[in-house]
Coordinates of C-alpha atoms and ligand atoms in Angstrom, one line a residue:
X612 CA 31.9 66.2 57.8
X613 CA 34.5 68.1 55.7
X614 CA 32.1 69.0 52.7
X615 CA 29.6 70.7 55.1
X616 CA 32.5 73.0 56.2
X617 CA 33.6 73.6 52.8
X618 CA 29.6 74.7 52.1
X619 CA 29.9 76.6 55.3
X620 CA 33.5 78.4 54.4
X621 CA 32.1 79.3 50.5
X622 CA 29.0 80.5 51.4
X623 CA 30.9 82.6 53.9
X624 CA 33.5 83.8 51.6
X625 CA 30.6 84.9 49.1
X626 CA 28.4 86.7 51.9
X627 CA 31.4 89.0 52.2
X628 CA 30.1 90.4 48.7
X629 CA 27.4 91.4 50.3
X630 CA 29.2 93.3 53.2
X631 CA 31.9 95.5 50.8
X632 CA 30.5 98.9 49.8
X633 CA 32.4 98.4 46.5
X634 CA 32.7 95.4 44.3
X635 CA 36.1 95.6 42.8
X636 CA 39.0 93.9 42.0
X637 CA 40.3 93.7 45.5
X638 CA 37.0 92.4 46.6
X639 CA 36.8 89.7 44.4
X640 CA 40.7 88.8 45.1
X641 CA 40.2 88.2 48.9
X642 CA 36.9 86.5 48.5
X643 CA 38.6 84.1 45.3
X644 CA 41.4 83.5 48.3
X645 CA 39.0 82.7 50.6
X646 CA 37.4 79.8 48.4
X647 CA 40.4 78.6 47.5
X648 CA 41.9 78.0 50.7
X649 CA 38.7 76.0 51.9
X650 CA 39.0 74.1 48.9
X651 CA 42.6 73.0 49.4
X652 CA 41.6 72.5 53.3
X653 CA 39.0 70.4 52.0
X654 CA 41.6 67.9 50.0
X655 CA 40.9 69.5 46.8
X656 CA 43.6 69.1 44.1
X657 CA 45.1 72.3 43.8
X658 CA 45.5 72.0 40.2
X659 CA 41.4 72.4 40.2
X660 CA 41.7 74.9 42.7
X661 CA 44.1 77.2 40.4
X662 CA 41.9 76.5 37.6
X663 CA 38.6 77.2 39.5
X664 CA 40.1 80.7 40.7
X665 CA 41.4 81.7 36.9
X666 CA 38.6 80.6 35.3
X667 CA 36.3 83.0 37.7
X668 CA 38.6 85.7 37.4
X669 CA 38.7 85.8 33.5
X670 CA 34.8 85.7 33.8
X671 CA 34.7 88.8 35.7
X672 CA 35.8 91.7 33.8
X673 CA 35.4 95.0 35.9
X674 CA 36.4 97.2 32.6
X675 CA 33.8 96.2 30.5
X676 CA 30.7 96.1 33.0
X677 CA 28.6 98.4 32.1
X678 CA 27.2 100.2 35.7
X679 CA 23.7 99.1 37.3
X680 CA 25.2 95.5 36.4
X681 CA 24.8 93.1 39.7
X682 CA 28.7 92.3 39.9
X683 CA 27.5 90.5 43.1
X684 CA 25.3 88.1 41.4
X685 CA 28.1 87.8 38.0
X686 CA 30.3 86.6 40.5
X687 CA 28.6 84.3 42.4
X688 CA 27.0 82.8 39.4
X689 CA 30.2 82.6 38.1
X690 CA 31.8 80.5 41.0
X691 CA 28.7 78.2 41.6
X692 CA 29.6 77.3 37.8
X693 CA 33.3 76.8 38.1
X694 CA 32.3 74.3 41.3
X695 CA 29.9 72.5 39.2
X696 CA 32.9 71.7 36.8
X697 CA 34.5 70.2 39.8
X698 CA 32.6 67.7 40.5
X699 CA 31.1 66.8 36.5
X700 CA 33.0 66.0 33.5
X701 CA 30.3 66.6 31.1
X702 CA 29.8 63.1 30.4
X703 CA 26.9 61.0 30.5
X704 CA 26.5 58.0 32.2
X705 CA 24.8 54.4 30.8
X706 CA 20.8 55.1 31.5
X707 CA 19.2 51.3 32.4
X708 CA 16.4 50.6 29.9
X709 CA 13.1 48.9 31.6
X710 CA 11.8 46.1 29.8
X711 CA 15.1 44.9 28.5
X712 CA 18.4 43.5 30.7
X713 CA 20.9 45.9 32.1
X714 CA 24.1 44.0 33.5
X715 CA 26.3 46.5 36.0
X716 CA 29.5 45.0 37.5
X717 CA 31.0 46.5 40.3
X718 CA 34.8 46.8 40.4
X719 CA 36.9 48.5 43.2
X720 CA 39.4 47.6 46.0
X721 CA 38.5 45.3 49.2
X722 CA 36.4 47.5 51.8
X723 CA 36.0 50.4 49.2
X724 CA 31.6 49.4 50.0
X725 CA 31.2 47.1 46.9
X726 CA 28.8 45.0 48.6
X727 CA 27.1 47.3 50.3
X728 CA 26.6 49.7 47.5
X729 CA 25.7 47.0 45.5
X730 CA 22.9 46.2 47.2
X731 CA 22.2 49.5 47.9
X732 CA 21.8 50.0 43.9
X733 CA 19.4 47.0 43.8
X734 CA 16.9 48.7 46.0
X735 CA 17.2 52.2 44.9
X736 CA 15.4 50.5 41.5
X737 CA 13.6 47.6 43.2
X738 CA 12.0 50.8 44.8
X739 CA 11.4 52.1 41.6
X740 CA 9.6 49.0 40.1
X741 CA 12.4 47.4 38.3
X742 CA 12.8 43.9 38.6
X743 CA 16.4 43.8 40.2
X744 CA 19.0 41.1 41.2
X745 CA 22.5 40.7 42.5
X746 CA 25.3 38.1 41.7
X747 CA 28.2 37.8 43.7
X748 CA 31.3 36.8 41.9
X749 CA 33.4 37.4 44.8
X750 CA 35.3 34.1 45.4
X751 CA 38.6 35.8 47.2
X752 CA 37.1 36.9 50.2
X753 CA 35.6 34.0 52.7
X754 CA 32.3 34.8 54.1
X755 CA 31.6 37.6 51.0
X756 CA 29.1 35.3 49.5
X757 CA 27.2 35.1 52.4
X758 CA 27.6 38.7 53.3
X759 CA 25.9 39.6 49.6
X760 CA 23.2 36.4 50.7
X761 CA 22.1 38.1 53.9
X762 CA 22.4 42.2 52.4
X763 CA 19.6 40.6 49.4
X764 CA 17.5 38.7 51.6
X765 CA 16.9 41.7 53.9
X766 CA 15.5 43.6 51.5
X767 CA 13.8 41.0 49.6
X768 CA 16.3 40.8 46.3
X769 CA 16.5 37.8 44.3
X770 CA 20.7 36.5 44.0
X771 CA 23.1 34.0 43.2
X772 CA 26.5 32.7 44.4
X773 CA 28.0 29.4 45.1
X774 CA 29.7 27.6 48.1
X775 CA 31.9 25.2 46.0
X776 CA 32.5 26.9 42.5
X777 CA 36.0 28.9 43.2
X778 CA 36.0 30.4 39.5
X779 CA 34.4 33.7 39.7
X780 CA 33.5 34.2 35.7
X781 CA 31.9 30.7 35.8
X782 CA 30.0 32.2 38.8
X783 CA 29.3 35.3 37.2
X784 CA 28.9 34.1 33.1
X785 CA 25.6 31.5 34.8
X786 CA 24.2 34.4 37.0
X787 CA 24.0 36.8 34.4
X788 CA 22.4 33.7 32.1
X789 CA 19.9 32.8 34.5
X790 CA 18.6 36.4 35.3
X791 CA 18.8 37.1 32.0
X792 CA 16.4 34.4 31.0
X793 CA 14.4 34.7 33.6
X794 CA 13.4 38.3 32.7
X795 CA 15.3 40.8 35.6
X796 CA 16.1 44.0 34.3
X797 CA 19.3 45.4 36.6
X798 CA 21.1 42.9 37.1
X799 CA 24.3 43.8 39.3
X800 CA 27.9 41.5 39.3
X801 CA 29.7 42.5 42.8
X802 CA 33.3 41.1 42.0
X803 CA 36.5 40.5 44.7
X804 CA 39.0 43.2 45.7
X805 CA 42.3 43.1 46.7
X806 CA 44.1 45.5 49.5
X807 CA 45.9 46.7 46.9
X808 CA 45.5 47.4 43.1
X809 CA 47.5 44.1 41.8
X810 CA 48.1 42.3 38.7
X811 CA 45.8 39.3 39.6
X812 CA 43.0 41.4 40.7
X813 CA 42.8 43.1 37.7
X814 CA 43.2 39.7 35.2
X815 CA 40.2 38.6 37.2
X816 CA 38.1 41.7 36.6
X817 CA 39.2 41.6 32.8
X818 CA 37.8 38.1 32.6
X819 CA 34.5 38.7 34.6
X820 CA 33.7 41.7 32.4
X821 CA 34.7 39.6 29.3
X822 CA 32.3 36.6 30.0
X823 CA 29.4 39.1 31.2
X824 CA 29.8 42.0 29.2
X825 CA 28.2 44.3 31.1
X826 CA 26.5 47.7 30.1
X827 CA 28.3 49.9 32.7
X828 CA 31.3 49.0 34.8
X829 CA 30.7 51.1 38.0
X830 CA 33.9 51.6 40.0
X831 CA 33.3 52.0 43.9
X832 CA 35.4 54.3 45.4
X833 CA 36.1 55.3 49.1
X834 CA 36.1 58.8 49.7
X835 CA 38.2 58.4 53.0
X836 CA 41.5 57.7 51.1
X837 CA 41.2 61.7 49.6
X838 CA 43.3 61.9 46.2
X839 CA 44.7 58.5 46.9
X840 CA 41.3 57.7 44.6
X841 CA 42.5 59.7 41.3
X842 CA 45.6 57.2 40.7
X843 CA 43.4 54.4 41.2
X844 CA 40.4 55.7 39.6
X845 CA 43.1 55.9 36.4
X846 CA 44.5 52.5 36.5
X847 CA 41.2 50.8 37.2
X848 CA 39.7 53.0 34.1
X849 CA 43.0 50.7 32.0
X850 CA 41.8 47.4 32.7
X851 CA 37.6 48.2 32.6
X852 CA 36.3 50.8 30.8
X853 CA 34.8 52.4 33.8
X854 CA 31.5 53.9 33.0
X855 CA 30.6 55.7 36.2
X856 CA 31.8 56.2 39.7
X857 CA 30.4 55.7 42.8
X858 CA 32.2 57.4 46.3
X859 CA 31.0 56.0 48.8
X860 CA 31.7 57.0 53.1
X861 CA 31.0 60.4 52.3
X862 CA 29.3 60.2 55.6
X863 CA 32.8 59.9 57.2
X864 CA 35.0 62.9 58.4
X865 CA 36.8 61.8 54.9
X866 CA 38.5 64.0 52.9
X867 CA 35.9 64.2 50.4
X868 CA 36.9 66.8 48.4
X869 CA 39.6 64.6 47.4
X870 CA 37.6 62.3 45.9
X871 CA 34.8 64.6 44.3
X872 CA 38.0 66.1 42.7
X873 CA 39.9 63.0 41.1
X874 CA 36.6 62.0 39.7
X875 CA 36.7 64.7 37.6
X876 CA 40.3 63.9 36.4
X877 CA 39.2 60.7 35.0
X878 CA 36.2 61.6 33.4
X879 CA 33.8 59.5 34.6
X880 CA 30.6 60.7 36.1
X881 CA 29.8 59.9 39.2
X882 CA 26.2 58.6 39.4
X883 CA 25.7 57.7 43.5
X884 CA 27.0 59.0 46.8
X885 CA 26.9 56.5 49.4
X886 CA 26.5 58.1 53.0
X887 CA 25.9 55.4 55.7
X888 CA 26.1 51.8 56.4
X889 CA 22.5 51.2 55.7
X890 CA 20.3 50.1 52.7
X891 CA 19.2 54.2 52.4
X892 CA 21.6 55.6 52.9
X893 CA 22.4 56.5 49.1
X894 CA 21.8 59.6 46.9
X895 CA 21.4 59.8 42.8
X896 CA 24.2 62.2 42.4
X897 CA 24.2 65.3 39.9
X898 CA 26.6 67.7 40.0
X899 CA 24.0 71.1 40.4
X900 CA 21.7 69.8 42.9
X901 CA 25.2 68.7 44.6
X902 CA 26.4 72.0 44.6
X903 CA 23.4 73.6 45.7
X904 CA 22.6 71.5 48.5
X905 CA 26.7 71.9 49.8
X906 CA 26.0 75.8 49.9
X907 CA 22.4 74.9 51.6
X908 CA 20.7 76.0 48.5
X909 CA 18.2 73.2 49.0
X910 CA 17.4 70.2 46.3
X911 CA 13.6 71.0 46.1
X912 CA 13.3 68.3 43.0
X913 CA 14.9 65.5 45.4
X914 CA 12.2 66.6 47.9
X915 CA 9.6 66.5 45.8
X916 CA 10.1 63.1 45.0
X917 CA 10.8 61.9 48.4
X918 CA 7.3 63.3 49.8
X919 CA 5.6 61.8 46.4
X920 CA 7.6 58.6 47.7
X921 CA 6.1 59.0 51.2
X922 CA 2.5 59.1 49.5
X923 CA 1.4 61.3 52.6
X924 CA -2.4 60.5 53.3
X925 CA -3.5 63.9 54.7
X926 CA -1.7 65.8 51.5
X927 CA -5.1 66.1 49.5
X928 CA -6.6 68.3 52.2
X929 CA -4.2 70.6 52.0
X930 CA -3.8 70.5 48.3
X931 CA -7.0 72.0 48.0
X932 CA -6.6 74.4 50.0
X933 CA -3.3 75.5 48.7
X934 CA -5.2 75.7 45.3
X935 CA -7.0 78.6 46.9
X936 CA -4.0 80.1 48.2
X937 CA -4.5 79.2 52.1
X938 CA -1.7 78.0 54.2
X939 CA -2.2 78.5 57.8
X940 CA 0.3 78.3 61.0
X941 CA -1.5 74.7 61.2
X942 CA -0.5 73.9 57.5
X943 CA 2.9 74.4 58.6
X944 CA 2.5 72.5 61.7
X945 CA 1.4 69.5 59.8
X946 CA 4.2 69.6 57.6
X947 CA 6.5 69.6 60.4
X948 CA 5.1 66.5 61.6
X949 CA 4.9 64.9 57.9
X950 CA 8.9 66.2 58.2
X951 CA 9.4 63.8 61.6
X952 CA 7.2 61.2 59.7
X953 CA 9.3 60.6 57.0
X954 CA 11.9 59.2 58.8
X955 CA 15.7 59.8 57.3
X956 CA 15.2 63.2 58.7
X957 CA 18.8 64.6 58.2
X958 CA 18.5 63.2 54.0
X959 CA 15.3 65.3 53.8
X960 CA 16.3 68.3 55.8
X961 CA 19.6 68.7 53.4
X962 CA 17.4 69.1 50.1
X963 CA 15.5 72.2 52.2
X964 CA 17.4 75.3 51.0
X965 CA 18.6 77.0 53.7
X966 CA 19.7 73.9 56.0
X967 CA 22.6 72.6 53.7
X968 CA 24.8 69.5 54.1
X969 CA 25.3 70.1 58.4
X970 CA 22.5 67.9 57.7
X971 CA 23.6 65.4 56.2
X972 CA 25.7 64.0 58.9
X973 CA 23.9 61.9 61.5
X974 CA 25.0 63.3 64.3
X975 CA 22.9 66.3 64.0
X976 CA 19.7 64.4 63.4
X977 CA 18.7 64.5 67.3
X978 CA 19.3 67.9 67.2
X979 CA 17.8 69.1 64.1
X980 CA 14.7 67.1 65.8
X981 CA 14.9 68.9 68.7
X982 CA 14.5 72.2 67.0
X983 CA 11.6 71.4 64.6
X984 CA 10.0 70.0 68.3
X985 CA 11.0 73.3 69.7
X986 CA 8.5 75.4 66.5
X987 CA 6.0 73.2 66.9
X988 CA 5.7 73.8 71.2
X989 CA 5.7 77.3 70.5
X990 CA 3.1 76.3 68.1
X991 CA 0.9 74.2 70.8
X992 CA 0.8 76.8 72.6
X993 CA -1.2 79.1 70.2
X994 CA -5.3 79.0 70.4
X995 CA -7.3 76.9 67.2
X996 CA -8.0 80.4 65.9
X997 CA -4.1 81.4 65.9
X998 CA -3.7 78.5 64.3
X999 CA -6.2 77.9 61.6
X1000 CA -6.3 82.6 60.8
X1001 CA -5.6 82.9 57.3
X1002 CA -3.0 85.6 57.8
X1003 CA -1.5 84.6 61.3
X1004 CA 1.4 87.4 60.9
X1005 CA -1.5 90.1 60.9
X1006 CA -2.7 88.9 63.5
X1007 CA 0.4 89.0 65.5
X1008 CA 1.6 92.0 64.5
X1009 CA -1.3 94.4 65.4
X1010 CA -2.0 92.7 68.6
X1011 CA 2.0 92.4 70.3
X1012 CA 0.5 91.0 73.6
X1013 CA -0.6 87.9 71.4
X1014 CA 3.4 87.4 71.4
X1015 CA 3.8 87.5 74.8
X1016 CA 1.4 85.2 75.8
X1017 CA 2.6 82.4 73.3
X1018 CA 6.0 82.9 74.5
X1019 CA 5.2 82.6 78.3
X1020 CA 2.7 79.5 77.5
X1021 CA 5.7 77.6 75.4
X1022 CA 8.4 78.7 77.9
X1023 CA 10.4 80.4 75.1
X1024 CA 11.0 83.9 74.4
X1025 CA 8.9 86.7 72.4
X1026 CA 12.0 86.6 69.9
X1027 CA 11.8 82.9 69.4
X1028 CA 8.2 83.7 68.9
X1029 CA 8.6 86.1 66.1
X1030 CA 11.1 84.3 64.5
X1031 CA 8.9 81.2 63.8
X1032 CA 6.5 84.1 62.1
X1033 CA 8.8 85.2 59.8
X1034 CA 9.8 81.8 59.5
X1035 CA 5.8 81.4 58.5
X1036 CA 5.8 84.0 56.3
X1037 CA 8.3 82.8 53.8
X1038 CA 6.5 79.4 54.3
X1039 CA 3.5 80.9 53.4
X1040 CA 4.4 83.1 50.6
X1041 CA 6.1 80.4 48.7
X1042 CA 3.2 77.6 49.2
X1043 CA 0.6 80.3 48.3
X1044 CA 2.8 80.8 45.3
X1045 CA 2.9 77.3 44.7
X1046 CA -1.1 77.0 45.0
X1047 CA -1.3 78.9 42.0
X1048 CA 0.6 77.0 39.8
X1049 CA -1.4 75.2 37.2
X1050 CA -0.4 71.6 36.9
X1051 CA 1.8 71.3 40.2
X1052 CA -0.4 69.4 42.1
X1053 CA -1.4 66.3 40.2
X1054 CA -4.3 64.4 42.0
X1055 CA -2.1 63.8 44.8
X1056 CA 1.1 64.0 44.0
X1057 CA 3.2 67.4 43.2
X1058 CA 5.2 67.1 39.7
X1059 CA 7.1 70.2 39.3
X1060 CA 7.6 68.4 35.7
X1061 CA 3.7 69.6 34.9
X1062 CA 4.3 73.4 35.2
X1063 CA 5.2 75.7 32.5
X1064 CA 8.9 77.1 32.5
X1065 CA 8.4 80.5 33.1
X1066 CA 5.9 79.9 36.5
X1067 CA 8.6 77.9 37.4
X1068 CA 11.4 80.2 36.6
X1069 CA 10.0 82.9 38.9
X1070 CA 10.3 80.6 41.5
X1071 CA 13.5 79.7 40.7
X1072 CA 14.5 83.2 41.1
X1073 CA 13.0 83.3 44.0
X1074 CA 14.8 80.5 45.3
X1075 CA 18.0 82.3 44.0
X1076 CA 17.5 84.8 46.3
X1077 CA 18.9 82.3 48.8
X1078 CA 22.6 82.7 47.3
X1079 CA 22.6 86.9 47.2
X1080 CA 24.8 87.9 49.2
X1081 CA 22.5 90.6 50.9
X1082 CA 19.7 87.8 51.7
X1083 CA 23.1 85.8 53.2
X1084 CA 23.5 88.7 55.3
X1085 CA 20.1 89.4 56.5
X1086 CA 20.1 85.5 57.6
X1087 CA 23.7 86.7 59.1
X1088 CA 22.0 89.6 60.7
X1089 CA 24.1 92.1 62.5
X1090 CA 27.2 89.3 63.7
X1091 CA 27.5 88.0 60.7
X1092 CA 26.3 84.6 59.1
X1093 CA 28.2 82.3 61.5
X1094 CA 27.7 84.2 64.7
X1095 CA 23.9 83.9 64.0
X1096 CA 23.8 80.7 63.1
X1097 CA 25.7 79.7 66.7
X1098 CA 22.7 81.8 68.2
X1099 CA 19.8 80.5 66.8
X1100 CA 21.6 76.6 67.2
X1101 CA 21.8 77.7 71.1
X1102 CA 18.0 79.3 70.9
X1103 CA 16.8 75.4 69.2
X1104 CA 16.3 77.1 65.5
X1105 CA 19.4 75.8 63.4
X1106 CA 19.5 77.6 60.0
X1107 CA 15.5 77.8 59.7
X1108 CA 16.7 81.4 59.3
X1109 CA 17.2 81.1 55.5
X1110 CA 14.1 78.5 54.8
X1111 CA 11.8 80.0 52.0
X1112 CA 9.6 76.8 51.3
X1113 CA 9.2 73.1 51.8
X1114 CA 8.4 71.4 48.7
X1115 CA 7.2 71.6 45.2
X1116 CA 9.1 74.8 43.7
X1117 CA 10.7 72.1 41.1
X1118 CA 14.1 73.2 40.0
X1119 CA 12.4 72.7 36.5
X1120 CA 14.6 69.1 35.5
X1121 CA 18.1 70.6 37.0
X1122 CA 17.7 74.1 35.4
X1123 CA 17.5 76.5 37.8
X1124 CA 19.2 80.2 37.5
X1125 CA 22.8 78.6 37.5
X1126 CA 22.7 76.6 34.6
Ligands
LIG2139 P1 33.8 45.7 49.6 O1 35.0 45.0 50.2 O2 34.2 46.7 48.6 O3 32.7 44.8 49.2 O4 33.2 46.6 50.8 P2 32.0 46.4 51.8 O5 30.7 46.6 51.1 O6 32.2 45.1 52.4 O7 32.2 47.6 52.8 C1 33.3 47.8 53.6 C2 32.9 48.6 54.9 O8 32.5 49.9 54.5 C3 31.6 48.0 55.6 O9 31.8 48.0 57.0 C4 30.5 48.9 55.1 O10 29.5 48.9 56.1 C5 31.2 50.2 55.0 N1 30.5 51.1 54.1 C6 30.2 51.0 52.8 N2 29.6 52.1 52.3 C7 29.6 53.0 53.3 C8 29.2 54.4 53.4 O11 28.7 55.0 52.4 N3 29.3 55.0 54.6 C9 29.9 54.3 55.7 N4 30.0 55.0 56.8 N5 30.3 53.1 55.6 C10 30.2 52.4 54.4
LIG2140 MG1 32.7 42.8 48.9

C-alpha cells in the first residue's frame, strides 16, 4: 500500500542524517528533497508539501545552533511535527457521552463504505459497552436496507428500516425516536448516496439532518479517489456541517496521501480509518500515533489496549515475574504465541515499533507469520534450561558452541541464531524496565495511564531511540536500511531488527518525545 512506502521512503530519507559526517545545510536540502518527492509520489497536495519543506527549513537555523546541539534529532523532530500537521487540523471532534443519546449520521457518496463503516462504528462501541444501534435511511439504493439488516444482525446490533416507507426523514425522524426512548446511547443514521455529488442528494441530506439533528455528521470518504476527496469533502462540509471524517479503503493500493491531505484542507478531523471489508477492520485515528506507526515507530498505547482487550489468561504469571524483573527466552516465546493468538495479526504487528505499516496490508500477514514461526523453531530447539536461564544472552555468549548446536537442531544458521538474541535482549531490557514500573501492571491488566510521567518519559526516550538516525542505521547495518531489511525478509526475520518491546511502555496519553 502507498502509505507504507511513503513510511519506508521518509524513514529512509531521515537515516541519511545518520550517514553524513556533517549536518549542514546541504544535508538537510537533499534529505527535505527526498521527503518531498515521496510525498508528492504518494498523492500529497503539493501545496502541503511546499509548506511542510519551508516550515522545517525555517525551524532549522544552522547560524544560531550553538555546537554539541543534536541537529540530527532538531531535524527529525522537526519533520515528524510538520507531518503531524498533515494529517490534523487542530480541531476536536464531538466525544459521545454514555448514559445520555448521541445521534451520528453518515453522509458521503454511493460505495464511499457508509454501510459498512457504519456498522463498523456500531461495534467498535458495542465492544466498548455502549448500548449502540443503526438506522438506515437509505431509500435510493434497492437492497441497502437489507444490506444494513444483515451487516447488524451479524454482529448482534439492534436497527431499523422499512420495506414500504420511501421517505427517508420519516424513516430516519421515528428511528432516532424509538432508540431514543428506548435508552441506546450511539445511535448511527446511514443515509443514501448518489454517484455523483447532486443537487437532490444533498436536499435529502439537509432534510435528514434537519428532522434528526444529530450531534456529529461524519462524512465517509474513499481514499482511492486521491484529492478527488478535498473538493468533495468542501461541498459536502456546505450542505452539513461535517464534524469529522472518516477515509475508508486505506487498505487499497489507493492514493492515500491524497486523502490524509484534503482532510486537512477542510478542517475536519478525521476520527476512523477503515482498512478492510470486515467488521475489524477499523482504527481510532489520531494523527501522532498515525505518524508514528507510518515511520514503524510502533503505537504501544493501541497495543496495550488490544492485549487488555484480549484479557490473556496466562498474563498474571508472567506479571509477577516481570515485577521481579525476570523475562526469560520462554517469556518471549509465550508472547509470540499470545502474538498468533490474538488473531488480526498484521493490526497488532503495525502498533510494534519497529514493524511499521508493511503490516498493515494483508498480504503480508502469512508472511509475517511465517517469521514469528521461524523465532520460535529456533526457539524449540533450545533445552528447558536455555529457555527458562535468567540471562539467556550470557549464556550464549560465553559458551559459542551453544549457538551452533541450536542452529543445526532448528535447521537455521548461527547468524539467525544470534539475531533472535539480540532480538531477546531488547525484549528483555524493556520488559525488565517495565517490571519496575509502579502502577503498570494493574491486577491483570497493564494501564500505562497508572504510571508517573517521568518513569514513563524515560521510556519514551527510549522508544525515541527508534527514529535516530544512528539506531536507523545500525538496523540498516553495513548495506543500508533497505538492503537489510531485503536480507532479513529472505532469512524469515522481517524488520524484528528494530523491535525494542512488545507492550506496556504507554506513550503517556499521546505524549511521547514529539509532542
Ligand atoms: P456506501 O454506498 O457508501 O454505503 O458503501 P458500502 O458500505 O456499501 O461499501 C462499498 C464497498 O466498499 C463495499 O464493497 C465494501 O465492502 C467496500 N469497503 C468499505 N470500506 C472498506 C475498506 O475500508 N476497505 C476495503 N477494502 N473495502 C471497503
Ligand atoms: Mg450504503
Amino acid at each position: 500500500m502507498v502509505l507504507a512506502d511513503l513510511g519506508r521512503s521518509i524513514r529512509n530519507a531521515i537515516g541519511k542524517l545518520g550517514q553524513a559526517t556533517v549536518i549542514n545545510e546541504d544535508v538537510l536540502s537533499s534529505m527535505l528533497n527526498e521527503i518531498c518527492g515521496a510525498l508528492l509520489h504518494a498523492d500529497v497536495n503539493i501545496r502541503f508539501v511546499k509548506q511542510l519543506k519551508d516550515n522545517v527549513r525555517k525551524s532549522i537555523n544552522f547560524d544560531e545552533m550553538a555546537g554539541g546541539i543534536n541537529k540530527r534529532r532538531l531535524i527529525q523532530r522537526s519533520v515528524l511535527q510538520e507531518l503531524m500537521k498533515l494529517v490534523d487540523p487542530g480541531t476536536k471532534p464531538f466525544q459521545p457521552k454514555k448514559g445520555q443519546a448521541n445521534v451520528f449520521m453518515f453522509v458521503g457518496l454511493q460505495g464511499a463504505g457508509k454501510t459498512t463503516t457504519c456498522t463498523k462504528l456500531a461495534y467498535y462501541y458495542q465492544k466498548k459497552g455502549w448500548k449502540t444501534c443503526l438506522i438506515c435511511a437509505d431509500t435510493f439504493r434497492a437492497g441497502a436496507f437489507d444490506q444494513l439488516k444483515q451487516n447488524a444482525t451479524k454482529a448482534r446490533i439492534a436497527f431499523y428500516g422499512s420495506y414500504t416507507e420511501i421517505d427517508p426523514v420519516v424513516i430516519a425522524q421515528k428511528g432516532v425516536e424509538k432508540f431514543k426512548k428506548e435508552g441506546f446511547e450511539i445511535i448511527i443514521v446511514d443515509t443514501s448516496g448518489r454517484h455523483k455529488q447532486e443537487a437532490s442528494l444533498f436536499e435529502e441530506m439537509i432534510q435528514v439532518s434537519n428532522a434528526v439533528n444529530p450531534h456529529s455528521a461524519v462524512f465517509v470518504m474513499d481514499a482511492s479517489i486521491g484529492q478527488a476527496c478535498e473538493a468533495q469533502a468542501r461541498a459536502f462540509n456546505e450542505s452539513v456541517d461535517v464534524g469529522s471524517v472518516i477515509i475508508t479503503k486505506l487498505d487499497s493500493h489507493s492514493k492515500g496521501g491524497g486523502a490524509l491531505s484534503a482532510v486537512a484542507a477542510t478542517g475536519s478531523p478525521v476520527i476512523f480509518i477503515g482498512t478492510g471489508e470486515h467488521t475489524d477492520d477499523f482504527e481510532p485515528f489520531q494523527a501522532q500515533t498515525f505518524v508514528q506507526k507510518m515511520l514503524g515507530m510502533g503505537d504501544i498505547e493501541g497495543l496495550v489496549q488490544k492485549v487488555n482487550e484480549m484479557g490473556l489468561e496466562d498474563n498474571e504469571e508472567l506479571i509477577k515475574r516481570l515485577k521481579h524483573g525476570l523475562f526469560t527466552l520462554r517469556d518471549m516465546y509465550e508472547q509470540f504465541q499470545n502474538i498468533m493468538k490474538m488473531g488480526s495479526f498484521s493490526q497488532i504487528m503495525s502498533m510494534i515499533p519497529g514493524f511499521g505499516p508493511e503490516f498493515m496490508t494483508k498480504g503480508n500477514e502469512q508472511e509475517s507469520v511465517s517469521r514469528l514461526k521461524r523465532l520460535m523453531i529456533i526457539m524449540d530447539s533450545m533445552s528447558d534450561m536455555e529457555l527458562d536461564y535468567p540471562k539467556a544472552n550470557d549464556l550464549f555468549s560465553k559458551e559459542q558452541s551453544r549457538l551452533t548446536r541450536v542452529a543445526r537442531g532448528s535447521g537455521t544458521s548461527v547468524n539467525e541464531v544470534k539475531d533472535l538474541m539480540s532480538q531477546y535482549k531488547k525484549f528483555a531490557d524493556i520488559f525488565k524496565k517495565m517490571g519496575s514500573m509502579k502502577g503498570l501492571f494493574n491486577g491483570k491488566d497493564m494501564n500505562p495511564k497508572n504510571v508517573n510521567t517521568t518513569q514513563m518519559q524515560k521510556l519514551n526516550q527510549q522508544m525515541a531511540k527508534m527514529i535516530d538516525p544512528r539506531v536507523l542505521q545500525q538496523m540498516g547495518g553495513m548495506g543500508g536500511l533497505q538492503n537489510t531489511m531485503r536480507q532479513l525478509q529472505s532469512a524469515g526475520m522481517g524488520g524484528m531488527g528494530g523491535l525494542p518491546g512488545m507492550y506496556g511502555m504507554g506513550s503517556s496519553g499521546g505524549g511521547g518525545r514529539f509532542k
